[in-house]
PDB file of C-alpha atoms in Angstrom:
ATOM      1  CA  MET A 249     -18.497  14.831  19.752  1.00 49.00           C
ATOM      2  CA  THR A 250     -14.843  14.703  21.585  1.00 58.00           C
ATOM      3  CA  ALA A 251     -13.046  18.410  21.063  1.00 69.00           C
ATOM      4  CA  VAL A 252      -9.615  18.170  19.395  1.00 78.00           C
ATOM      5  CA  ASP A 253      -6.889  18.499  21.713  1.00 85.00           C
ATOM      6  CA  PRO A 254      -6.072  22.034  21.208  1.00 89.00           C
ATOM      7  CA  ARG A 255      -2.314  21.467  20.967  1.00 90.00           C
ATOM      8  CA  LEU A 256      -3.086  18.978  17.875  1.00 94.00           C
ATOM      9  CA  ALA A 257      -5.905  21.575  16.317  1.00 93.00           C
ATOM     10  CA  GLY A 258      -4.762  22.654  12.689  1.00 92.00           C
ATOM     11  CA  ARG A 259      -2.056  20.563  12.931  1.00 96.00           C
ATOM     12  CA  SER A 260      -0.289  19.012   9.491  1.00 97.00           C
ATOM     13  CA  VAL A 261       2.466  17.094   8.441  1.00 98.00           C
ATOM     14  CA  HIS A 262       4.427  15.436   5.344  1.00 98.00           C
ATOM     15  CA  VAL A 263       5.807  12.199   5.376  1.00 98.00           C
ATOM     16  CA  LYS A 264       8.314  10.612   3.015  1.00 98.00           C
ATOM     17  CA  VAL A 265       9.593   7.244   3.159  1.00 98.00           C
ATOM     18  CA  PRO A 266      11.455   4.918   1.077  1.00 98.00           C
ATOM     19  CA  ALA A 267      11.233   1.633  -0.224  1.00 98.00           C
ATOM     20  CA  THR A 268      13.270  -1.477   1.170  1.00 98.00           C
ATOM     21  CA  THR A 269      14.472  -4.437  -0.116  1.00 98.00           C
ATOM     22  CA  ALA A 270      15.165  -7.200   3.117  1.00 96.00           C
ATOM     23  CA  ASN A 271      17.179 -10.240   3.670  1.00 96.00           C
ATOM     24  CA  LEU A 272      19.756  -9.477   0.574  1.00 97.00           C
ATOM     25  CA  GLY A 273      20.276 -13.133   0.353  1.00 95.00           C
ATOM     26  CA  PRO A 274      21.777 -14.896   3.406  1.00 96.00           C
ATOM     27  CA  GLY A 275      20.648 -11.911   6.063  1.00 94.00           C
ATOM     28  CA  PHE A 276      17.079 -13.572   6.478  1.00 91.00           C
ATOM     29  CA  ASP A 277      15.262 -11.181   9.038  1.00 92.00           C
ATOM     30  CA  THR A 278      18.310  -8.976   9.578  1.00 96.00           C
ATOM     31  CA  LEU A 279      19.787  -7.189   7.036  1.00 97.00           C
ATOM     32  CA  GLY A 280      17.835  -4.637   4.834  1.00 98.00           C
ATOM     33  CA  LEU A 281      18.555  -1.611   2.413  1.00 98.00           C
ATOM     34  CA  ALA A 282      16.628   1.313   1.706  1.00 98.00           C
ATOM     35  CA  LEU A 283      15.780   2.161  -1.686  1.00 98.00           C
ATOM     36  CA  SER A 284      15.426   5.717  -3.894  1.00 98.00           C
ATOM     37  CA  VAL A 285      11.658   5.096  -4.477  1.00 98.00           C
ATOM     38  CA  TYR A 286       9.166   6.726  -2.256  1.00 98.00           C
ATOM     39  CA  ASP A 287       5.753   6.804  -0.825  1.00 98.00           C
ATOM     40  CA  GLU A 288       4.692  10.466   0.501  1.00 98.00           C
ATOM     41  CA  LEU A 289       2.025  10.913   2.770  1.00 98.00           C
ATOM     42  CA  GLU A 290       0.186  14.629   4.052  1.00 98.00           C
ATOM     43  CA  VAL A 291      -1.911  14.078   7.155  1.00 98.00           C
ATOM     44  CA  THR A 292      -3.961  17.041   8.346  1.00 98.00           C
ATOM     45  CA  VAL A 293      -5.874  17.179  11.518  1.00 97.00           C
ATOM     46  CA  ARG A 294      -9.621  17.889  11.635  1.00 96.00           C
ATOM     47  CA  GLU A 295     -12.670  18.345  13.933  1.00 92.00           C
ATOM     48  CA  ALA A 296     -14.553  15.719  13.056  1.00 94.00           C
ATOM     49  CA  PRO A 297     -13.625  12.067  14.492  1.00 94.00           C
ATOM     50  CA  GLY A 298     -12.399   9.095  12.468  1.00 95.00           C
ATOM     51  CA  ALA A 299     -10.285   9.173   9.329  1.00 97.00           C
ATOM     52  CA  THR A 300     -10.388   8.965   5.668  1.00 97.00           C
ATOM     53  CA  VAL A 301      -7.455   8.668   3.198  1.00 98.00           C
ATOM     54  CA  ASP A 302      -7.109   9.620  -0.351  1.00 98.00           C
ATOM     55  CA  VAL A 303      -4.717   6.793  -2.103  1.00 98.00           C
ATOM     56  CA  ARG A 304      -3.407   8.144  -5.334  1.00 98.00           C
ATOM     57  CA  GLY A 305      -1.051   5.984  -7.450  1.00 98.00           C
ATOM     58  CA  VAL A 306      -0.623   2.272  -6.197  1.00 97.00           C
ATOM     59  CA  GLY A 307      -3.362   0.872  -4.307  1.00 96.00           C
ATOM     60  CA  ALA A 308      -6.022   3.510  -5.513  1.00 97.00           C
ATOM     61  CA  GLY A 309      -9.082   1.655  -5.292  1.00 96.00           C
ATOM     62  CA  GLU A 310      -7.759  -1.367  -3.807  1.00 96.00           C
ATOM     63  CA  VAL A 311      -6.522  -0.209  -0.102  1.00 96.00           C
ATOM     64  CA  PRO A 312      -8.858   0.516   2.503  1.00 97.00           C
ATOM     65  CA  THR A 313      -9.608   4.563   2.679  1.00 97.00           C
ATOM     66  CA  ASP A 314     -10.708   4.509   6.214  1.00 96.00           C
ATOM     67  CA  ASP A 315      -9.508   3.735  10.115  1.00 95.00           C
ATOM     68  CA  THR A 316      -8.608   0.250   9.090  1.00 97.00           C
ATOM     69  CA  ASN A 317      -5.901   1.529   6.443  1.00 98.00           C
ATOM     70  CA  LEU A 318      -2.758   0.609   7.854  1.00 98.00           C
ATOM     71  CA  VAL A 319      -1.041   3.873   7.839  1.00 98.00           C
ATOM     72  CA  VAL A 320      -4.110   5.287  10.022  1.00 98.00           C
ATOM     73  CA  ARG A 321      -3.521   2.037  12.341  1.00 98.00           C
ATOM     74  CA  ALA A 322      -0.020   2.819  12.603  1.00 98.00           C
ATOM     75  CA  ILE A 323      -0.820   6.498  13.531  1.00 98.00           C
ATOM     76  CA  ARG A 324      -3.337   5.323  16.276  1.00 98.00           C
ATOM     77  CA  HIS A 325      -1.173   2.668  17.590  1.00 98.00           C
ATOM     78  CA  THR A 326       1.537   5.196  18.228  1.00 98.00           C
ATOM     79  CA  PHE A 327      -1.597   7.915  19.764  1.00 98.00           C
ATOM     80  CA  ASP A 328      -2.450   4.905  21.876  1.00 98.00           C
ATOM     81  CA  HIS A 329       0.968   4.117  22.938  1.00 98.00           C
ATOM     82  CA  TYR A 330       1.317   7.371  24.534  1.00 97.00           C
ATOM     83  CA  GLU A 331      -2.182   7.553  25.756  1.00 96.00           C
ATOM     84  CA  VAL A 332      -2.917  10.687  23.418  1.00 96.00           C
ATOM     85  CA  PRO A 333      -6.316  10.435  21.977  1.00 96.00           C
ATOM     86  CA  MET A 334      -5.765  10.377  18.203  1.00 96.00           C
ATOM     87  CA  PRO A 335      -8.071  13.517  16.563  1.00 97.00           C
ATOM     88  CA  GLY A 336     -10.088  13.457  13.144  1.00 97.00           C
ATOM     89  CA  LEU A 337      -7.533  13.016  10.415  1.00 98.00           C
ATOM     90  CA  ASP A 338      -7.374  13.740   6.644  1.00 98.00           C
ATOM     91  CA  LEU A 339      -4.953  11.632   4.826  1.00 98.00           C
ATOM     92  CA  VAL A 340      -3.532  11.936   1.043  1.00 98.00           C
ATOM     93  CA  ALA A 341      -1.552   9.391   0.263  1.00 98.00           C
ATOM     94  CA  ASN A 342       0.734   9.394  -2.817  1.00 98.00           C
ATOM     95  CA  ASN A 343       1.922   5.446  -3.135  1.00 98.00           C
ATOM     96  CA  VAL A 344       4.641   4.472  -5.845  1.00 98.00           C
ATOM     97  CA  ILE A 345       6.150   1.394  -3.762  1.00 98.00           C
ATOM     98  CA  PRO A 346       4.611  -1.731  -5.432  1.00 96.00           C
ATOM     99  CA  HIS A 347       2.078  -3.741  -3.435  1.00 95.00           C
ATOM    100  CA  GLY A 348       3.306  -7.572  -2.588  1.00 93.00           C
ATOM    101  CA  ARG A 349       6.242  -7.487  -4.396  1.00 95.00           C
ATOM    102  CA  GLY A 350       8.914  -7.638  -1.945  1.00 94.00           C
ATOM    103  CA  MET A 351       9.519  -4.036  -1.556  1.00 97.00           C
ATOM    104  CA  GLY A 352       8.722  -3.097   1.983  1.00 96.00           C
ATOM    105  CA  SER A 353       5.297  -1.625   0.765  1.00 97.00           C
ATOM    106  CA  SER A 354       3.650  -2.700   4.278  1.00 96.00           C
ATOM    107  CA  GLY A 355       6.623  -1.549   6.219  1.00 97.00           C
ATOM    108  CA  ALA A 356       6.543   1.788   4.286  1.00 98.00           C
ATOM    109  CA  ALA A 357       2.791   2.264   5.460  1.00 98.00           C
ATOM    110  CA  ILE A 358       4.022   1.156   8.978  1.00 98.00           C
ATOM    111  CA  VAL A 359       6.831   3.911   9.145  1.00 98.00           C
ATOM    112  CA  ALA A 360       4.783   6.443   7.529  1.00 98.00           C
ATOM    113  CA  GLY A 361       1.798   6.362   9.856  1.00 98.00           C
ATOM    114  CA  VAL A 362       4.619   6.319  12.997  1.00 98.00           C
ATOM    115  CA  MET A 363       6.241   9.415  11.479  1.00 98.00           C
ATOM    116  CA  ALA A 364       3.041  10.996  10.795  1.00 98.00           C
ATOM    117  CA  ALA A 365       2.367  10.434  14.886  1.00 98.00           C
ATOM    118  CA  LYS A 366       5.806  11.864  15.602  1.00 98.00           C
ATOM    119  CA  GLY A 367       5.243  14.991  13.659  1.00 98.00           C
ATOM    120  CA  LEU A 368       1.646  15.578  14.747  1.00 97.00           C
ATOM    121  CA  LEU A 369       2.652  15.027  18.481  1.00 97.00           C
ATOM    122  CA  ALA A 370       5.912  17.009  18.366  1.00 96.00           C
ATOM    123  CA  GLY A 371       6.035  19.114  21.750  1.00 94.00           C
ATOM    124  CA  ILE A 372       3.789  16.752  23.158  1.00 96.00           C
ATOM    125  CA  VAL A 373       5.564  13.367  23.352  1.00 96.00           C
ATOM    126  CA  ASP A 374       9.075  13.521  22.076  1.00 95.00           C
ATOM    127  CA  LEU A 375       9.920  10.123  19.777  1.00 97.00           C
ATOM    128  CA  ASP A 376      13.170   8.920  19.495  1.00 98.00           C
ATOM    129  CA  SER A 377      15.247   6.577  17.144  1.00 97.00           C
ATOM    130  CA  ASP A 378      14.435   3.911  19.819  1.00 97.00           C
ATOM    131  CA  ALA A 379      10.833   5.028  20.223  1.00 98.00           C
ATOM    132  CA  LEU A 380      10.142   4.902  16.259  1.00 98.00           C
ATOM    133  CA  LEU A 381      11.763   1.488  15.756  1.00 98.00           C
ATOM    134  CA  ALA A 382       9.802   0.036  18.404  1.00 98.00           C
ATOM    135  CA  ARG A 383       6.322   1.333  17.619  1.00 98.00           C
ATOM    136  CA  ALA A 384       7.248   0.495  14.003  1.00 98.00           C
ATOM    137  CA  THR A 385       8.318  -3.145  14.914  1.00 98.00           C
ATOM    138  CA  GLU A 386       5.600  -3.889  17.327  1.00 98.00           C
ATOM    139  CA  LEU A 387       2.999  -3.498  14.116  1.00 97.00           C
ATOM    140  CA  GLU A 388       5.311  -5.070  11.554  1.00 95.00           C
ATOM    141  CA  GLY A 389       6.307  -8.197  13.695  1.00 93.00           C
ATOM    142  CA  HIS A 390      10.292  -7.903  12.582  1.00 92.00           C
ATOM    143  CA  PRO A 391      12.477  -4.766  12.266  1.00 96.00           C
ATOM    144  CA  ASP A 392      14.187  -5.862   8.883  1.00 95.00           C
ATOM    145  CA  ASN A 393      11.996  -3.628   6.566  1.00 95.00           C
ATOM    146  CA  VAL A 394      11.074  -0.886   9.013  1.00 98.00           C
ATOM    147  CA  ALA A 395      14.644  -0.165  10.302  1.00 98.00           C
ATOM    148  CA  PRO A 396      16.149   1.096   6.644  1.00 98.00           C
ATOM    149  CA  ALA A 397      12.792   2.653   5.790  1.00 98.00           C
ATOM    150  CA  LEU A 398      12.999   4.478   9.020  1.00 98.00           C
ATOM    151  CA  PHE A 399      16.689   5.137   9.006  1.00 98.00           C
ATOM    152  CA  GLY A 400      18.275   4.953   5.693  1.00 98.00           C
ATOM    153  CA  GLY A 401      21.247   3.132   4.440  1.00 97.00           C
ATOM    154  CA  LEU A 402      22.348  -0.414   5.001  1.00 98.00           C
ATOM    155  CA  THR A 403      20.956  -1.577   8.504  1.00 98.00           C
ATOM    156  CA  ILE A 404      21.420  -4.586  10.568  1.00 98.00           C
ATOM    157  CA  ALA A 405      18.490  -5.179  12.993  1.00 98.00           C
ATOM    158  CA  TRP A 406      18.111  -7.354  15.591  1.00 97.00           C
ATOM    159  CA  VAL A 407      15.842  -7.859  18.704  1.00 96.00           C
ATOM    160  CA  THR A 408      16.286  -7.897  22.476  1.00 96.00           C
ATOM    161  CA  PRO A 409      14.575  -8.195  25.544  1.00 96.00           C
ATOM    162  CA  GLU A 410      14.377  -4.346  25.734  1.00 95.00           C
ATOM    163  CA  GLY A 411      13.090  -4.038  22.296  1.00 96.00           C
ATOM    164  CA  PRO A 412      14.547  -3.852  18.750  1.00 97.00           C
ATOM    165  CA  GLN A 413      17.902  -2.281  17.835  1.00 97.00           C
ATOM    166  CA  HIS A 414      19.741  -1.612  14.754  1.00 98.00           C
ATOM    167  CA  LYS A 415      22.872  -0.432  13.373  1.00 98.00           C
ATOM    168  CA  ARG A 416      23.195   1.757  10.079  1.00 98.00           C
ATOM    169  CA  LEU A 417      25.952   1.623   7.999  1.00 97.00           C
ATOM    170  CA  THR A 418      26.996   3.254   5.064  1.00 96.00           C
ATOM    171  CA  VAL A 419      27.053   1.464   1.332  1.00 97.00           C
ATOM    172  CA  HIS A 420      30.375   1.643  -0.614  1.00 96.00           C
ATOM    173  CA  ARG A 421      29.800   3.882  -3.690  1.00 94.00           C
ATOM    174  CA  GLY A 422      30.732   1.121  -5.980  1.00 93.00           C
ATOM    175  CA  VAL A 423      27.254  -0.460  -5.151  1.00 96.00           C
ATOM    176  CA  SER A 424      24.373  -0.336  -7.903  1.00 95.00           C
ATOM    177  CA  LEU A 425      21.407  -1.728  -7.354  1.00 97.00           C
ATOM    178  CA  LEU A 426      19.032  -3.450  -9.732  1.00 98.00           C
ATOM    179  CA  VAL A 427      15.417  -4.118  -8.586  1.00 98.00           C
ATOM    180  CA  CYS A 428      13.374  -6.454 -11.383  1.00 98.00           C
ATOM    181  CA  VAL A 429       9.659  -6.277 -10.635  1.00 97.00           C
ATOM    182  CA  PRO A 430       7.247  -8.777 -12.232  1.00 96.00           C
ATOM    183  CA  GLU A 431       4.350  -6.755 -13.917  1.00 91.00           C
ATOM    184  CA  SER A 432       1.550  -9.241 -12.615  1.00 82.00           C
ATOM    185  CA  SER A 433       2.471 -11.620  -9.869  1.00 74.00           C
ATOM    186  CA  THR A 434       2.929 -10.877  -6.198  1.00 72.00           C
ATOM    187  CA  MET A 435       3.968 -12.540  -2.874  1.00 67.00           C
ATOM    188  CA  SER A 436       2.095 -12.576   0.375  1.00 66.00           C
ATOM    189  CA  THR A 437       5.047 -12.264   3.200  1.00 67.00           C
ATOM    190  CA  ALA A 438       2.667 -14.687   5.185  1.00 66.00           C
ATOM    191  CA  LEU A 439       2.513 -17.215   2.637  1.00 68.00           C
ATOM    192  CA  ALA A 440       6.425 -17.050   1.744  1.00 60.00           C
ATOM    193  CA  ARG A 441       7.020 -17.594   5.603  1.00 64.00           C
ATOM    194  CA  SER A 442       4.883 -20.770   5.668  1.00 72.00           C
ATOM    195  CA  LEU A 443       6.886 -22.250   3.329  1.00 65.00           C
ATOM    196  CA  GLN A 444      10.197 -22.451   5.490  1.00 68.00           C
ATOM    197  CA  PRO A 445      10.947 -25.471   7.552  1.00 66.00           C
ATOM    198  CA  GLU A 446      11.031 -24.891  11.568  1.00 76.00           C
ATOM    199  CA  SER A 447      14.642 -26.130  11.682  1.00 80.00           C
ATOM    200  CA  VAL A 448      17.195 -26.144   9.273  1.00 81.00           C
ATOM    201  CA  PRO A 449      20.782 -28.537   9.207  1.00 86.00           C
ATOM    202  CA  HIS A 450      23.397 -27.209  11.335  1.00 90.00           C
ATOM    203  CA  GLN A 451      25.729 -26.892   8.237  1.00 92.00           C
ATOM    204  CA  ASP A 452      23.435 -24.622   6.621  1.00 86.00           C
ATOM    205  CA  ALA A 453      23.261 -22.430   9.578  1.00 90.00           C
ATOM    206  CA  ILE A 454      26.779 -21.929   9.527  1.00 93.00           C
ATOM    207  CA  PHE A 455      26.893 -21.205   5.882  1.00 93.00           C
ATOM    208  CA  ASN A 456      24.550 -18.578   6.238  1.00 92.00           C
ATOM    209  CA  VAL A 457      26.531 -17.099   9.331  1.00 95.00           C
ATOM    210  CA  SER A 458      29.727 -16.880   7.157  1.00 96.00           C
ATOM    211  CA  ARG A 459      27.814 -15.528   4.213  1.00 96.00           C
ATOM    212  CA  SER A 460      25.913 -12.968   6.198  1.00 96.00           C
ATOM    213  CA  ALA A 461      29.544 -11.553   7.839  1.00 97.00           C
ATOM    214  CA  LEU A 462      30.900 -11.491   4.308  1.00 98.00           C
ATOM    215  CA  LEU A 463      28.251  -9.617   3.002  1.00 98.00           C
ATOM    216  CA  ILE A 464      28.622  -6.819   5.460  1.00 98.00           C
ATOM    217  CA  ALA A 465      32.063  -6.675   4.283  1.00 98.00           C
ATOM    218  CA  ALA A 466      31.217  -6.709   0.610  1.00 98.00           C
ATOM    219  CA  LEU A 467      28.573  -4.045   0.730  1.00 98.00           C
ATOM    220  CA  ILE A 468      30.782  -1.379   2.922  1.00 97.00           C
ATOM    221  CA  GLN A 469      34.146  -2.364   1.592  1.00 97.00           C
ATOM    222  CA  SER A 470      34.727  -5.033  -0.890  1.00 97.00           C
ATOM    223  CA  PRO A 471      31.841  -5.069  -3.209  1.00 96.00           C
ATOM    224  CA  GLU A 472      34.041  -7.543  -5.570  1.00 95.00           C
ATOM    225  CA  LEU A 473      32.592  -9.962  -3.100  1.00 97.00           C
ATOM    226  CA  LEU A 474      29.190  -9.415  -3.506  1.00 97.00           C
ATOM    227  CA  HIS A 475      28.393 -12.678  -5.671  1.00 97.00           C
ATOM    228  CA  ALA A 476      29.913 -15.146  -2.707  1.00 97.00           C
ATOM    229  CA  ALA A 477      28.565 -13.151  -0.093  1.00 97.00           C
ATOM    230  CA  THR A 478      24.878 -13.447  -1.089  1.00 97.00           C
ATOM    231  CA  GLU A 479      24.592 -17.209  -1.336  1.00 96.00           C
ATOM    232  CA  ASP A 480      21.957 -18.411   0.960  1.00 92.00           C
ATOM    233  CA  ARG A 481      20.377 -21.532   2.394  1.00 88.00           C
ATOM    234  CA  LEU A 482      18.175 -20.404   4.849  1.00 85.00           C
ATOM    235  CA  HIS A 483      14.853 -19.578   3.233  1.00 78.00           C
ATOM    236  CA  GLN A 484      15.030 -18.819  -0.992  1.00 84.00           C
ATOM    237  CA  SER A 485      15.342 -22.485  -1.804  1.00 84.00           C
ATOM    238  CA  TYR A 486      12.255 -23.335   0.166  1.00 80.00           C
ATOM    239  CA  ARG A 487      10.164 -20.468  -1.459  1.00 83.00           C
ATOM    240  CA  ALA A 488      11.280 -21.297  -4.949  1.00 83.00           C
ATOM    241  CA  SER A 489       8.335 -23.385  -5.635  1.00 84.00           C
ATOM    242  CA  ALA A 490       5.700 -20.419  -4.957  1.00 88.00           C
ATOM    243  CA  MET A 491       7.277 -18.235  -7.522  1.00 92.00           C
ATOM    244  CA  PRO A 492       9.023 -20.565 -10.265  1.00 93.00           C
ATOM    245  CA  GLU A 493       9.917 -17.695 -12.752  1.00 95.00           C
ATOM    246  CA  THR A 494      11.868 -15.494 -10.018  1.00 95.00           C
ATOM    247  CA  ASP A 495      13.805 -19.025  -9.199  1.00 95.00           C
ATOM    248  CA  ALA A 496      14.375 -19.440 -12.498  1.00 96.00           C
ATOM    249  CA  LEU A 497      15.881 -15.834 -12.972  1.00 97.00           C
ATOM    250  CA  ILE A 498      17.869 -15.891 -10.263  1.00 97.00           C
ATOM    251  CA  GLN A 499      19.781 -18.865 -11.061  1.00 97.00           C
ATOM    252  CA  LEU A 500      20.277 -17.571 -14.581  1.00 98.00           C
ATOM    253  CA  LEU A 501      21.599 -14.605 -13.155  1.00 98.00           C
ATOM    254  CA  ARG A 502      23.957 -16.242 -10.499  1.00 98.00           C
ATOM    255  CA  THR A 503      24.938 -18.218 -13.364  1.00 98.00           C
ATOM    256  CA  ALA A 504      25.904 -15.537 -15.475  1.00 98.00           C
ATOM    257  CA  GLY A 505      28.312 -14.039 -12.209  1.00 97.00           C
ATOM    258  CA  PHE A 506      25.636 -11.435 -10.940  1.00 98.00           C
ATOM    259  CA  ALA A 507      24.663 -11.382  -7.279  1.00 98.00           C
ATOM    260  CA  ALA A 508      21.108 -11.953  -7.463  1.00 98.00           C
ATOM    261  CA  VAL A 509      18.748 -12.824  -4.621  1.00 97.00           C
ATOM    262  CA  VAL A 510      14.956 -12.436  -3.876  1.00 96.00           C
ATOM    263  CA  SER A 511      13.949  -8.949  -2.548  1.00 96.00           C
ATOM    264  CA  GLY A 512      12.307  -9.087   0.607  1.00 93.00           C
ATOM    265  CA  ALA A 513       9.511 -12.120   0.314  1.00 90.00           C
ATOM    266  CA  GLY A 514       9.632 -11.636  -3.474  1.00 92.00           C
ATOM    267  CA  PRO A 515       8.651 -12.242  -5.951  1.00 95.00           C
ATOM    268  CA  SER A 516      10.845  -9.307  -7.100  1.00 96.00           C
ATOM    269  CA  ILE A 517      14.709  -9.972  -7.889  1.00 97.00           C
ATOM    270  CA  LEU A 518      16.855  -7.607  -6.227  1.00 98.00           C
ATOM    271  CA  VAL A 519      20.919  -7.604  -8.018  1.00 98.00           C
ATOM    272  CA  LEU A 520      23.899  -5.910  -6.221  1.00 98.00           C
ATOM    273  CA  CYS A 521      26.128  -4.922  -8.587  1.00 96.00           C
ATOM    274  CA  SER A 522      29.647  -4.015  -8.265  1.00 91.00           C
ATOM    275  CA  ASP A 523      28.997  -1.254 -11.003  1.00 88.00           C
ATOM    276  CA  PRO A 524      26.633   0.359 -13.284  1.00 89.00           C
ATOM    277  CA  ALA A 525      27.716  -1.192 -16.337  1.00 91.00           C
ATOM    278  CA  GLN A 526      27.243  -4.937 -14.874  1.00 94.00           C
ATOM    279  CA  ARG A 527      23.375  -3.728 -13.884  1.00 94.00           C
ATOM    280  CA  LEU A 528      22.935  -2.821 -17.083  1.00 96.00           C
ATOM    281  CA  LYS A 529      23.868  -6.269 -18.339  1.00 97.00           C
ATOM    282  CA  ALA A 530      21.517  -7.882 -15.775  1.00 98.00           C
ATOM    283  CA  ALA A 531      18.452  -6.184 -16.814  1.00 97.00           C
ATOM    284  CA  GLU A 532      19.294  -7.108 -20.197  1.00 97.00           C
ATOM    285  CA  LEU A 533      19.705 -10.720 -19.369  1.00 98.00           C
ATOM    286  CA  VAL A 534      16.574 -10.663 -17.358  1.00 97.00           C
ATOM    287  CA  ARG A 535      14.693  -8.780 -20.381  1.00 97.00           C
ATOM    288  CA  SER A 536      15.568 -11.708 -22.582  1.00 97.00           C
ATOM    289  CA  HIS A 537      14.892 -14.624 -20.610  1.00 97.00           C
ATOM    290  CA  ALA A 538      11.748 -13.627 -18.762  1.00 96.00           C
ATOM    291  CA  THR A 539       8.690 -15.241 -19.924  1.00 94.00           C
ATOM    292  CA  THR A 540       6.195 -12.542 -18.513  1.00 94.00           C
ATOM    293  CA  PRO A 541       6.554  -9.027 -18.386  1.00 96.00           C
ATOM    294  CA  TRP A 542       9.332  -7.235 -15.865  1.00 97.00           C
ATOM    295  CA  GLU A 543      10.338  -3.982 -15.038  1.00 96.00           C
ATOM    296  CA  SER A 544      13.619  -3.041 -14.402  1.00 97.00           C
ATOM    297  CA  HIS A 545      14.654  -0.264 -11.874  1.00 97.00           C
ATOM    298  CA  MET A 546      18.031   1.036 -11.627  1.00 97.00           C
ATOM    299  CA  LEU A 547      17.999   2.304  -7.933  1.00 97.00           C
ATOM    300  CA  ALA A 548      20.068   4.161  -5.523  1.00 96.00           C
ATOM    301  CA  VAL A 549      20.559   3.464  -2.451  1.00 97.00           C
ATOM    302  CA  ASP A 550      18.686   5.839   0.334  1.00 97.00           C
ATOM    303  CA  PHE A 551      20.695   7.359   2.734  1.00 96.00           C
ATOM    304  CA  LYS A 552      18.329   9.620   4.727  1.00 97.00           C
ATOM    305  CA  GLY A 553      15.244   7.470   5.614  1.00 98.00           C
ATOM    306  CA  ALA A 554      12.020   8.583   6.639  1.00 98.00           C
ATOM    307  CA  THR A 555      11.408  12.200   6.818  1.00 98.00           C
ATOM    308  CA  VAL A 556       8.518  14.419   8.272  1.00 98.00           C
ATOM    309  CA  ILE A 557       7.941  18.106   7.773  1.00 97.00           C
ATOM    310  CA  GLU A 558       5.357  19.597  10.520  1.00 88.00           C
ATOM    311  CA  ARG A 559       3.334  22.492  10.006  1.00 78.00           C
ATOM    312  CA  SER A 560       1.126  24.076  12.744  1.00 53.00           C
ATOM    313  CA  ALA A 561      -1.660  26.367  12.221  1.00 51.00           C
ATOM    314  CA  ASP A 562       0.723  29.439  13.445  1.00 48.00           C
ATOM    315  CA  ALA A 563       3.292  28.461  11.305  1.00 47.00           C
ATOM    316  CA  ALA A 564       0.750  28.161   8.000  1.00 43.00           C
ATOM    317  CA  ALA A 565      -1.016  31.452   8.736  1.00 38.00           C
TER     318      ALA A 565
END
């Protein structure tokens, strides 16, 4: 048995990661918001090699509880990148973010693992914000979900030859969020992406550029522009056939004047409202017209992003 690095022995960390909603209509693979729904994770170094995961809440009995768990893979990926042998680990995952509903559950799992590694490696390796985003994006494949999960707020994410980048913005206090989640249906991100064409008409690309720019202004300064700013021609219509009730409810909401879009890859719906009363009306519209059970969540924008609390053996004593 390989001995645990003495610098890691006895260490434990607590991680908290927000859910996210990506795309926000026209900002495909670029824009994301952190939501006030959280997964929490406890990670403790142990003598025995390997990892075990105690999953509580969402995903219990469904997701892997060994080294193949996505959180463990993210921890290992980070340790491997910095050439530090990963010690044996005990994990307790308290999951609240729905899986397969377009609220960034996989991105949150990856960020939880990267943040856990950051805490465990404190004093050994310094992971700054660029490093955290790079490690998380390497696993997720694109930064639009992991950026808001890491940093909170509204994020613009893009990729350069030097790696993924982000800009965090503060959302206008008048913006209220409603996320409507179907009780039973799910959507695979891979399936959602497979439904999109390799190219789109030039005029559609121009349309989305204008709406994405307008959406930034609407979210940080002018919420009254949210309905016009959330129009999209790049991805939602192509995916509509795979989630017909989502599409029907979005069309209903938008016709009634609500800024409704697909949350991430779906099938959940995000409604960006200009005041709390408006989102109550939107929730009632969904409740009265949905043909299957949906849950409506009145959420706030999370402004902190992922956090990690480190505890050493000396500190715990």
